Coordinates of N, CA and C in Angstrom, one line a residue:
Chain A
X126 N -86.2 44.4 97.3 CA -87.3 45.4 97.4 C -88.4 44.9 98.4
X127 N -89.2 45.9 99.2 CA -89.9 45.5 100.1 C -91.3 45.3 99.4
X128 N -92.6 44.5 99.7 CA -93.6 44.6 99.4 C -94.0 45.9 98.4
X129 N -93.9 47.0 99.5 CA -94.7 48.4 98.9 C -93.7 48.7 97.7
X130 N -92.2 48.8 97.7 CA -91.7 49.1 96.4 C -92.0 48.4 95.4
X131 N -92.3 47.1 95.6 CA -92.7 46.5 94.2 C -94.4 46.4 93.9
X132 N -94.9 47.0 94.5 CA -96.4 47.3 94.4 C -96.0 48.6 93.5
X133 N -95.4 49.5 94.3 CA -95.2 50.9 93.2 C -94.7 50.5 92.2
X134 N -93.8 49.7 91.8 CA -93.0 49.4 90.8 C -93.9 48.8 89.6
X135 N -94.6 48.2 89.7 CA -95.6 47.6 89.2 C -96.9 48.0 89.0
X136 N -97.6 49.2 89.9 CA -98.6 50.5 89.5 C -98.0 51.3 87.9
X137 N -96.5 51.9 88.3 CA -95.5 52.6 87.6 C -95.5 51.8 86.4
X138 N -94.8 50.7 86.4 CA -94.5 50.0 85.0 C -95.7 49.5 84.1
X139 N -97.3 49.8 85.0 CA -98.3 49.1 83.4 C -99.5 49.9 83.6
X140 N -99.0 51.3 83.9 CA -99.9 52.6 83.5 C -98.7 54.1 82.8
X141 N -99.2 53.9 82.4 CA -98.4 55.4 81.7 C -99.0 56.8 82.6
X142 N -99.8 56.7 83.3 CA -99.6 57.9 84.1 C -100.5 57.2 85.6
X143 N -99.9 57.6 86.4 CA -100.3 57.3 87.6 C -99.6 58.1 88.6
X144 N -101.1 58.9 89.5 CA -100.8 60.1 90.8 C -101.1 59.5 92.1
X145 N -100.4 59.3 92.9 CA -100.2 58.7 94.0 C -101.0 60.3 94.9
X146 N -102.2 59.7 95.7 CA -102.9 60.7 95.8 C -103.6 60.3 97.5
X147 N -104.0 61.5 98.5 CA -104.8 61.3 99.2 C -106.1 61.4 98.7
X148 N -107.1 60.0 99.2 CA -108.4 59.9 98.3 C -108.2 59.5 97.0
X149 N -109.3 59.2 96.3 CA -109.3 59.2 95.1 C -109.6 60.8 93.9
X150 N -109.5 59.9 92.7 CA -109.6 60.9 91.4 C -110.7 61.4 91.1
X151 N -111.9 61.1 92.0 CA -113.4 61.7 91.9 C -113.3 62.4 93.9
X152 N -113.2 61.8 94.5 CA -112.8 62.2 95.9 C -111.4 61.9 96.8
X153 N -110.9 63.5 96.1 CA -109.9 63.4 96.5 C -109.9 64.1 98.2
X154 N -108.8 63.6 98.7 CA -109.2 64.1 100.5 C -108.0 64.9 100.8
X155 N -107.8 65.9 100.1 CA -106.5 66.6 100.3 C -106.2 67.6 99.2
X156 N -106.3 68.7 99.6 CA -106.6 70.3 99.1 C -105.4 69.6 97.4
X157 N -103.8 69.8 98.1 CA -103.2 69.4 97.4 C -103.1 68.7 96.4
X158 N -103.7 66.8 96.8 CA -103.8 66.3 95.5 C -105.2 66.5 94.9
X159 N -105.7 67.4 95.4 CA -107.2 67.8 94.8 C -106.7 68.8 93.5
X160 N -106.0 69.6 94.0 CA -105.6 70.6 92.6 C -105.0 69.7 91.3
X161 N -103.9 68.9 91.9 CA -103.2 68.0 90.8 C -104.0 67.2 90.1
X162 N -105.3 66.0 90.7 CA -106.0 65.5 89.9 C -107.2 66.1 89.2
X163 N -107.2 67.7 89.7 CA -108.1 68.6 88.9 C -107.8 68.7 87.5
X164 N -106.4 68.9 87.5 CA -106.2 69.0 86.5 C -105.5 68.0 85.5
X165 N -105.1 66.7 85.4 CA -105.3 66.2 85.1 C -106.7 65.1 84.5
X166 N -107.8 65.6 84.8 CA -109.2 65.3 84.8 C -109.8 66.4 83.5
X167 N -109.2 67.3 84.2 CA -109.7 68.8 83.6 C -109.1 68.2 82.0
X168 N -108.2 68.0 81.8 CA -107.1 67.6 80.5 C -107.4 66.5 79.9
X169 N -108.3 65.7 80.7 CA -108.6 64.6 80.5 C -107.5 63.7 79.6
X170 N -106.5 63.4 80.9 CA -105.5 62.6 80.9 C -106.3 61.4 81.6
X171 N -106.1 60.1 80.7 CA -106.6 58.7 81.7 C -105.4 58.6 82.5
X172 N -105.1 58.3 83.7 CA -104.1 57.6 84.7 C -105.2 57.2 86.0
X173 N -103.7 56.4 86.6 CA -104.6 55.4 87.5 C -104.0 56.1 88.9
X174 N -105.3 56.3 89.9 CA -105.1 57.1 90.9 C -104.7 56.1 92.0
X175 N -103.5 56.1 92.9 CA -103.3 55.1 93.9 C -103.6 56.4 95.3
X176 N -104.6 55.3 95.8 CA -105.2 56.2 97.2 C -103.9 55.7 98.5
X177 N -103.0 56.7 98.4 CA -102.4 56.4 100.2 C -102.8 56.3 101.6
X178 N -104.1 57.1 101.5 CA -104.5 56.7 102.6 C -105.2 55.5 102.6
X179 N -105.1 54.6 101.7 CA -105.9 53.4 101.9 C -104.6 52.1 102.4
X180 N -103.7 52.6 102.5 CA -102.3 51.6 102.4 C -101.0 52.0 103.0
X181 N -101.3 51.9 104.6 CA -100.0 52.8 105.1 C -98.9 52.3 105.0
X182 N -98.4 51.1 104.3 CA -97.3 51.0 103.7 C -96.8 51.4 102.4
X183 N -98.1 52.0 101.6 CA -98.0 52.9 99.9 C -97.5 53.9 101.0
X184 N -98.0 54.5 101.6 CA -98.0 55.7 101.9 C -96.7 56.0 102.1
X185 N -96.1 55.4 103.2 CA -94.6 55.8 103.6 C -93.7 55.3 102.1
X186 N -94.2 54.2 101.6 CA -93.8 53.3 100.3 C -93.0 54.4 99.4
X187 N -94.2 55.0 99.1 CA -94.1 55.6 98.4 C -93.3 57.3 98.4
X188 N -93.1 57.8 99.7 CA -92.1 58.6 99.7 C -90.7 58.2 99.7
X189 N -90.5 57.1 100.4 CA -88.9 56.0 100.2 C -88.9 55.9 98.9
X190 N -89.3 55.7 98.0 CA -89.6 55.3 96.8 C -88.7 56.4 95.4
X191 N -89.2 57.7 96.0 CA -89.3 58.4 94.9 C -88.1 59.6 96.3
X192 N -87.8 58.9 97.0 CA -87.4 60.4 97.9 C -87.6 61.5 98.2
X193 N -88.8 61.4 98.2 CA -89.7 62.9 98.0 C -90.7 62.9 99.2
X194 N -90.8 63.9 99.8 CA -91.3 63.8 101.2 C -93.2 64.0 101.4
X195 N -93.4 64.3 100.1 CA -95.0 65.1 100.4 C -95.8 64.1 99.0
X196 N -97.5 63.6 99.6 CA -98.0 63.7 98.5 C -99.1 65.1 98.0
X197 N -99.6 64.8 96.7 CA -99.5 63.5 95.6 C -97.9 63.8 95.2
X198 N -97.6 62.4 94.2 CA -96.6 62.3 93.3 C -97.2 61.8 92.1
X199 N -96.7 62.5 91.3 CA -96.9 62.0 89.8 C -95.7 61.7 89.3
X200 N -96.7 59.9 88.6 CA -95.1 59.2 87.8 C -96.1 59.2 85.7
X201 N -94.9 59.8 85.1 CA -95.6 59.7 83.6 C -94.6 58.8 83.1
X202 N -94.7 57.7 82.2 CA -93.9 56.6 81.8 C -92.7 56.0 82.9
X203 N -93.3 55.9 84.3 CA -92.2 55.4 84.8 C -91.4 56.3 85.7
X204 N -91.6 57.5 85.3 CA -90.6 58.6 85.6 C -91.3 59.5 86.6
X205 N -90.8 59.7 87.8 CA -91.2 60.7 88.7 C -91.1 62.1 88.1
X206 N -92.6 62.8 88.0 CA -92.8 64.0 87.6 C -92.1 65.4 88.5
X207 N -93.3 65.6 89.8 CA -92.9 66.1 90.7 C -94.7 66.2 91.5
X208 N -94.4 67.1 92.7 CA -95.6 67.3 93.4 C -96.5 68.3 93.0
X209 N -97.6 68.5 94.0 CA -98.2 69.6 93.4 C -97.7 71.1 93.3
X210 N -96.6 71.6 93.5 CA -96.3 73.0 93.0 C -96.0 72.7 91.7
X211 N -95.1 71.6 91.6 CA -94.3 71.1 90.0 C -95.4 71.2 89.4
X212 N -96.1 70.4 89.3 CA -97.0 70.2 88.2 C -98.3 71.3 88.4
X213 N -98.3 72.2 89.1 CA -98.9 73.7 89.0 C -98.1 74.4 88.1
X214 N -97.2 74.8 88.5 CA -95.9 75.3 87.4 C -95.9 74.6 86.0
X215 N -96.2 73.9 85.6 CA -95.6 73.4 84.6 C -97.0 72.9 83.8
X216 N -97.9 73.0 84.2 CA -99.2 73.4 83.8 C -99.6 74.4 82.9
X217 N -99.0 75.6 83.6 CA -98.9 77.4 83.5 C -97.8 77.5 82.6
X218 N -96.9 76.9 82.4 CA -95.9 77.0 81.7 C -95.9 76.3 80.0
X219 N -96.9 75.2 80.0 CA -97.0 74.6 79.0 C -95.8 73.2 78.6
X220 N -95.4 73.1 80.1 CA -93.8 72.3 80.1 C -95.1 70.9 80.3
X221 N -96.1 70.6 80.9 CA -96.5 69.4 81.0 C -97.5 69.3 79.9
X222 N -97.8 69.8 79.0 CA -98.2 69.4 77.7 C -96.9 68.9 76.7
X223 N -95.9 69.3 77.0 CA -94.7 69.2 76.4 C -94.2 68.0 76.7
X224 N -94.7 67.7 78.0 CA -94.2 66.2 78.8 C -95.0 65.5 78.2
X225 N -95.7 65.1 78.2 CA -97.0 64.1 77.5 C -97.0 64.5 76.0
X226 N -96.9 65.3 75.0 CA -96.4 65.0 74.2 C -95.5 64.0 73.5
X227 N -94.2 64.5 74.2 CA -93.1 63.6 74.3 C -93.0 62.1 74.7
X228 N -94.1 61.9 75.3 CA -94.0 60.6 76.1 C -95.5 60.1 75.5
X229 N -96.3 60.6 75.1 CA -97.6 59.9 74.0 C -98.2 59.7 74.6
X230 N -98.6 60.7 75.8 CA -99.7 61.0 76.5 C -100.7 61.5 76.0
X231 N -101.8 61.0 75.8 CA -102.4 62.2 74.9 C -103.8 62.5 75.9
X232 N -104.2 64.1 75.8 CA -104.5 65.0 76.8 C -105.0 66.1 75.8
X233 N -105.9 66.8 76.4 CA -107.0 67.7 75.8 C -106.3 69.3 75.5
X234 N -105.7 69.2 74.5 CA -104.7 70.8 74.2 C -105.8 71.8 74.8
X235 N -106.8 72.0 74.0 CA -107.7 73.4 74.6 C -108.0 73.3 76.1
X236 N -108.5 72.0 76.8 CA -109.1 72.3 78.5 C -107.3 73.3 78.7
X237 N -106.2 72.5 78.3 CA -104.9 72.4 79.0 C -104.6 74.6 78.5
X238 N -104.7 75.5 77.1 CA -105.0 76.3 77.4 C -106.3 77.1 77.8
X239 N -107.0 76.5 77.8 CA -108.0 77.0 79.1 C -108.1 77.7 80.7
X240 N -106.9 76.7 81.0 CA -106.3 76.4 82.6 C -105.4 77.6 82.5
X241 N -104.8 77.9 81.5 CA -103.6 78.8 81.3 C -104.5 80.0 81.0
X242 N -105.4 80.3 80.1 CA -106.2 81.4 80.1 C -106.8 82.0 81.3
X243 N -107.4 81.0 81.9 CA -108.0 81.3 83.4 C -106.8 82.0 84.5
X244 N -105.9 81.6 84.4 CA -104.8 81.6 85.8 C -103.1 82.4 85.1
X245 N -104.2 83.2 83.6 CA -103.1 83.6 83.0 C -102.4 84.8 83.7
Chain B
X60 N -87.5 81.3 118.6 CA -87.7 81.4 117.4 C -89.0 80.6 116.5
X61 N -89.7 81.2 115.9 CA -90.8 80.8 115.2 C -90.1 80.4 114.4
X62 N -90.7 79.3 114.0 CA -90.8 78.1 112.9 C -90.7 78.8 111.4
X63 N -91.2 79.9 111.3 CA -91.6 80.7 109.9 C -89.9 81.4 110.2
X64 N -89.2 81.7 110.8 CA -88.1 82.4 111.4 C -86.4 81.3 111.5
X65 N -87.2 80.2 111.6 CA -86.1 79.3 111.6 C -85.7 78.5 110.5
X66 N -87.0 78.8 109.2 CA -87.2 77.9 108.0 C -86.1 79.4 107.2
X67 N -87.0 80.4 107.2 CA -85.7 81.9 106.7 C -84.5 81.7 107.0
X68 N -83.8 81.9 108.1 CA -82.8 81.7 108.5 C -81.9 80.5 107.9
X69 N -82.8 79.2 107.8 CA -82.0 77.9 107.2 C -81.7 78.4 105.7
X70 N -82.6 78.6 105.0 CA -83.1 78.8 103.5 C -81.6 79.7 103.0
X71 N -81.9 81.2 104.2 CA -80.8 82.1 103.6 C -79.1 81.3 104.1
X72 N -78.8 80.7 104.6 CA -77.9 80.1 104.8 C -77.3 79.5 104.1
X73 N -78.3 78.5 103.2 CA -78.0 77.7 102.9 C -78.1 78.0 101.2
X74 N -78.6 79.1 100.8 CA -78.6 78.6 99.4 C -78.4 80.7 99.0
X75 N -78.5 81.4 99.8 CA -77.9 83.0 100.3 C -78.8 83.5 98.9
X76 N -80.3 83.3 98.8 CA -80.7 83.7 97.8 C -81.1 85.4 97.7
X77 N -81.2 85.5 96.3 CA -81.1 86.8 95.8 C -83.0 87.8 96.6
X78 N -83.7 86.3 96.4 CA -84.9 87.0 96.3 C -85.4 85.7 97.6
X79 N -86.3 85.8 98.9 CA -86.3 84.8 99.9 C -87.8 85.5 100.7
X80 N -88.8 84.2 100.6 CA -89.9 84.9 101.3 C -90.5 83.8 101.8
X81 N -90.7 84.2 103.0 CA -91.7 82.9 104.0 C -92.9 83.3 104.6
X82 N -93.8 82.6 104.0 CA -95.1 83.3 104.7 C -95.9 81.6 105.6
X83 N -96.2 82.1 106.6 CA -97.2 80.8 107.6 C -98.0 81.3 106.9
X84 N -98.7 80.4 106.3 CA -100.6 80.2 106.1 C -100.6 79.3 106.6
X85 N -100.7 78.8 107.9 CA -101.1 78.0 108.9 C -103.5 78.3 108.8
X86 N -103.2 79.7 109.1 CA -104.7 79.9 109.2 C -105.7 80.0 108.0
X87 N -105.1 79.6 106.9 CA -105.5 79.2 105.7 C -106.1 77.9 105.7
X88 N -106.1 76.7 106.8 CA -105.7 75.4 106.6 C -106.3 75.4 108.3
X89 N -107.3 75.7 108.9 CA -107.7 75.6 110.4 C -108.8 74.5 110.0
X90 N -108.5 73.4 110.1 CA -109.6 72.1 110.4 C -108.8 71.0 109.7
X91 N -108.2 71.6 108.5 CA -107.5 70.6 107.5 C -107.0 69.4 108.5
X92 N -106.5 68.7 107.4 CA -105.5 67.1 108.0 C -103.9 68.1 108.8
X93 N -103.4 67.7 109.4 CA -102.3 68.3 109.9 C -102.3 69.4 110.7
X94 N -103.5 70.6 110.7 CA -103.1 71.8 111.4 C -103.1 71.2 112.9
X95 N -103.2 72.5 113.4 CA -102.8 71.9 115.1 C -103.2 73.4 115.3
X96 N -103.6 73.8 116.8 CA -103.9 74.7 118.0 C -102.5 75.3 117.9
X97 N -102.5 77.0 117.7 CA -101.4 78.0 117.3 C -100.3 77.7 115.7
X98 N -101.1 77.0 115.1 CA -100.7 77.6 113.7 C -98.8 76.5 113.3
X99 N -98.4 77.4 112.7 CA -97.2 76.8 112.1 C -96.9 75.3 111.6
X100 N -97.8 74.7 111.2 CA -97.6 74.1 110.2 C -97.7 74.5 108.3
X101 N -98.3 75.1 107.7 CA -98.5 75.3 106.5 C -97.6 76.5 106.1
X102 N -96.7 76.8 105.6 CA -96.3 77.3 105.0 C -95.5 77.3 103.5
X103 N -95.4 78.6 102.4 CA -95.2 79.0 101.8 C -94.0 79.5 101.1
X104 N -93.3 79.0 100.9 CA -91.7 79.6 100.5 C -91.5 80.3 99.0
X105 N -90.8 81.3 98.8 CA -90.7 81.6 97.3 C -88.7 81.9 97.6
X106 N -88.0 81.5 96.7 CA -87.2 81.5 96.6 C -86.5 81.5 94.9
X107 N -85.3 82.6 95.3 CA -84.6 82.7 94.0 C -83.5 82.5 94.1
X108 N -82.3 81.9 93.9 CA -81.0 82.0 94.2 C -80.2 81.2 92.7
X109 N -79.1 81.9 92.6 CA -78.0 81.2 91.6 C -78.1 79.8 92.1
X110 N -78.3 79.5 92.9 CA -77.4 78.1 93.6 C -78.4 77.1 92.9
X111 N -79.3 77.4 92.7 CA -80.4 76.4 91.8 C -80.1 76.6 90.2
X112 N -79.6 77.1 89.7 CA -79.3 77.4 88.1 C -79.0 75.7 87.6
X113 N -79.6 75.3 86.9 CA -78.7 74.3 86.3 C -79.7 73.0 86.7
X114 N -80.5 73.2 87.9 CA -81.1 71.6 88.4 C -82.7 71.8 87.8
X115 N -82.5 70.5 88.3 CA -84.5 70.2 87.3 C -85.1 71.1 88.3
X116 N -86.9 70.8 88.1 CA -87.3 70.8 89.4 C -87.1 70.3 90.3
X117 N -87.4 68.9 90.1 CA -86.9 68.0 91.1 C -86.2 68.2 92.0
X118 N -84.4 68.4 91.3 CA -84.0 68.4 92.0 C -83.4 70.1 92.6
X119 N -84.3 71.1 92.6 CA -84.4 72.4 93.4 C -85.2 72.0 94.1
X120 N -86.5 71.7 94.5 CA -87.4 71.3 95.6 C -86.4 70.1 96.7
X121 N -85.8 69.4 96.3 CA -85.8 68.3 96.9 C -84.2 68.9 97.5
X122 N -83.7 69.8 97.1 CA -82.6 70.6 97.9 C -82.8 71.8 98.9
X123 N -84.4 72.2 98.6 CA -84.7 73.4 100.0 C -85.5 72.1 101.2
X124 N -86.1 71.1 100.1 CA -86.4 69.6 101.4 C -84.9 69.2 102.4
X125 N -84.2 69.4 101.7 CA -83.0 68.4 101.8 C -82.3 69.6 103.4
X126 N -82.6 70.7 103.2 CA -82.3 72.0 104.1 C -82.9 72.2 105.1
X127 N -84.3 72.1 105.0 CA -85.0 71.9 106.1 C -85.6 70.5 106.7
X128 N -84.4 69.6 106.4 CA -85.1 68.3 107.2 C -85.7 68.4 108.2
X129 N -85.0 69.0 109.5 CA -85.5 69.1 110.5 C -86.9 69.5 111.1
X130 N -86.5 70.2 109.9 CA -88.6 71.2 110.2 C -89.5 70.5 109.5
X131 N -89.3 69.6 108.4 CA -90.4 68.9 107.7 C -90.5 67.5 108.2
X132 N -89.5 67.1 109.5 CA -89.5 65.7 110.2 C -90.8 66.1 111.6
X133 N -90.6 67.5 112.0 CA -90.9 68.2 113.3 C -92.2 68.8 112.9
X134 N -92.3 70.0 113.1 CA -93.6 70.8 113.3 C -94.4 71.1 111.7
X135 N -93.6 71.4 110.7 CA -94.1 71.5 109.5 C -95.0 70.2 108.8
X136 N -96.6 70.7 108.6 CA -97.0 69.6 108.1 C -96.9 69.5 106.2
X137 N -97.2 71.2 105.8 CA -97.4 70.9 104.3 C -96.1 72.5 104.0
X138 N -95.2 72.2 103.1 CA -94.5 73.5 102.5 C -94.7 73.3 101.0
X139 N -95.4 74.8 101.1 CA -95.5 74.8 99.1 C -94.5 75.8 98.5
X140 N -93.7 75.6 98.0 CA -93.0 76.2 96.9 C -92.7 76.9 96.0
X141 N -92.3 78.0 95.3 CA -91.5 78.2 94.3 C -90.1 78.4 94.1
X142 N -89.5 77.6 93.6 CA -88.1 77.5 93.6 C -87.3 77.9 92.0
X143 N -86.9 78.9 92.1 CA -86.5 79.6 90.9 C -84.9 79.9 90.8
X144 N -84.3 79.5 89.9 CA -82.8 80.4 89.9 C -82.8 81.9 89.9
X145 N -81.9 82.3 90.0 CA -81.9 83.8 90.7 C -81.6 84.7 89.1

């Protein structure tokens, strides 16, 4: 493994949720992972935000990584979630309350239908 | 052929969906990271086809990725999604 995969590998393995993000989780610099860490904030999920643009070898790293060509990416226990439409969808759907359930995330049920009342 | 023209054409080819819509919001996105002078980076796909029945998300997104390499290596800076079975 190169440098940056075992940086990811090791972000992944000792946080239970972590969003690979342009900017950070208070200033985020990208419309995209601005929506995704909205709402994870909004839910107030703790995860640890890795800034790509701070690491242009995260950056590319991290799409080799997960095969996926766009950020942010969200990993919950290890496991590649998806990007920001996924986890738009699945928001609205009640499928990522269901994920973090399962996996012992624990996250704010009412902000989470809140989000779903607003955008119902 | 416009880029919005060439991503349809791949899309319906490749996966001959029931329900298939491409919209540029390039002008949605005029200053952002990526745009560029005459547009065609940002766009919008919605898509329904049988041929996704059965796959995660994952792996439906990463099969209209997988279809339009060429355009998300080239001119396309951001494509947002919905990828639905038909």
């Amino acid at each position: 493994m190169t440098n940056a995969a075992e940086t990811i590998q090791s972000d992944i393995d000792s946080n239970d949720v972590v969003l690979f993000m342009k900017g950070t989780s208070s200033m985020p610099q990208c419309g995209f992972s601005s929506r995704v860490a909205g709402v994870l904030n909004y839910m107030g999920v703790t995860y640890k935000d890795v800034n790509v643009l701070a690491d242009e070898e995260i950056r590319q790293g991290i799409k080799d990584f997960s095969d996926w060509p766009t950020i942010p990416q969200l990993y919950v226990k290890g496991e590649f979630v998806g990007g920001c439409d996924i986890i738009t969808e699945m928001t609205l759907s009640g499928e990522l309350d269901q994920l973090f359930t399962s996996k012992g995330v624990s996250f704010d049920k009412d902000a989470a239908d809140k989000i779903r009342e607003a955008n119902g | 052929m416009s880029v919005r023209d060439r991503i349809e054409a791949k899309l319906q080819e490749a996966f001959a969906p029931a329900h298939l819509e491409v919209v540029d919001e390039s002008d949605q996105h005029i200053g952002h990271a990526g745009w560029r002078e005459g547009g065609e980076t940002h766009f919008r796909v919605t898509i329904h086809a049988a041929a996704f029945a059965g796959m995660s998300r994952v792996a439906r997104q990463r099969a209209v990725n997988a279809a339009l390499a060429d355009e998300l290596a080239g001119p396309v800076h951001a494509l947002a999604m919905k990828v639905e079975p038909a």
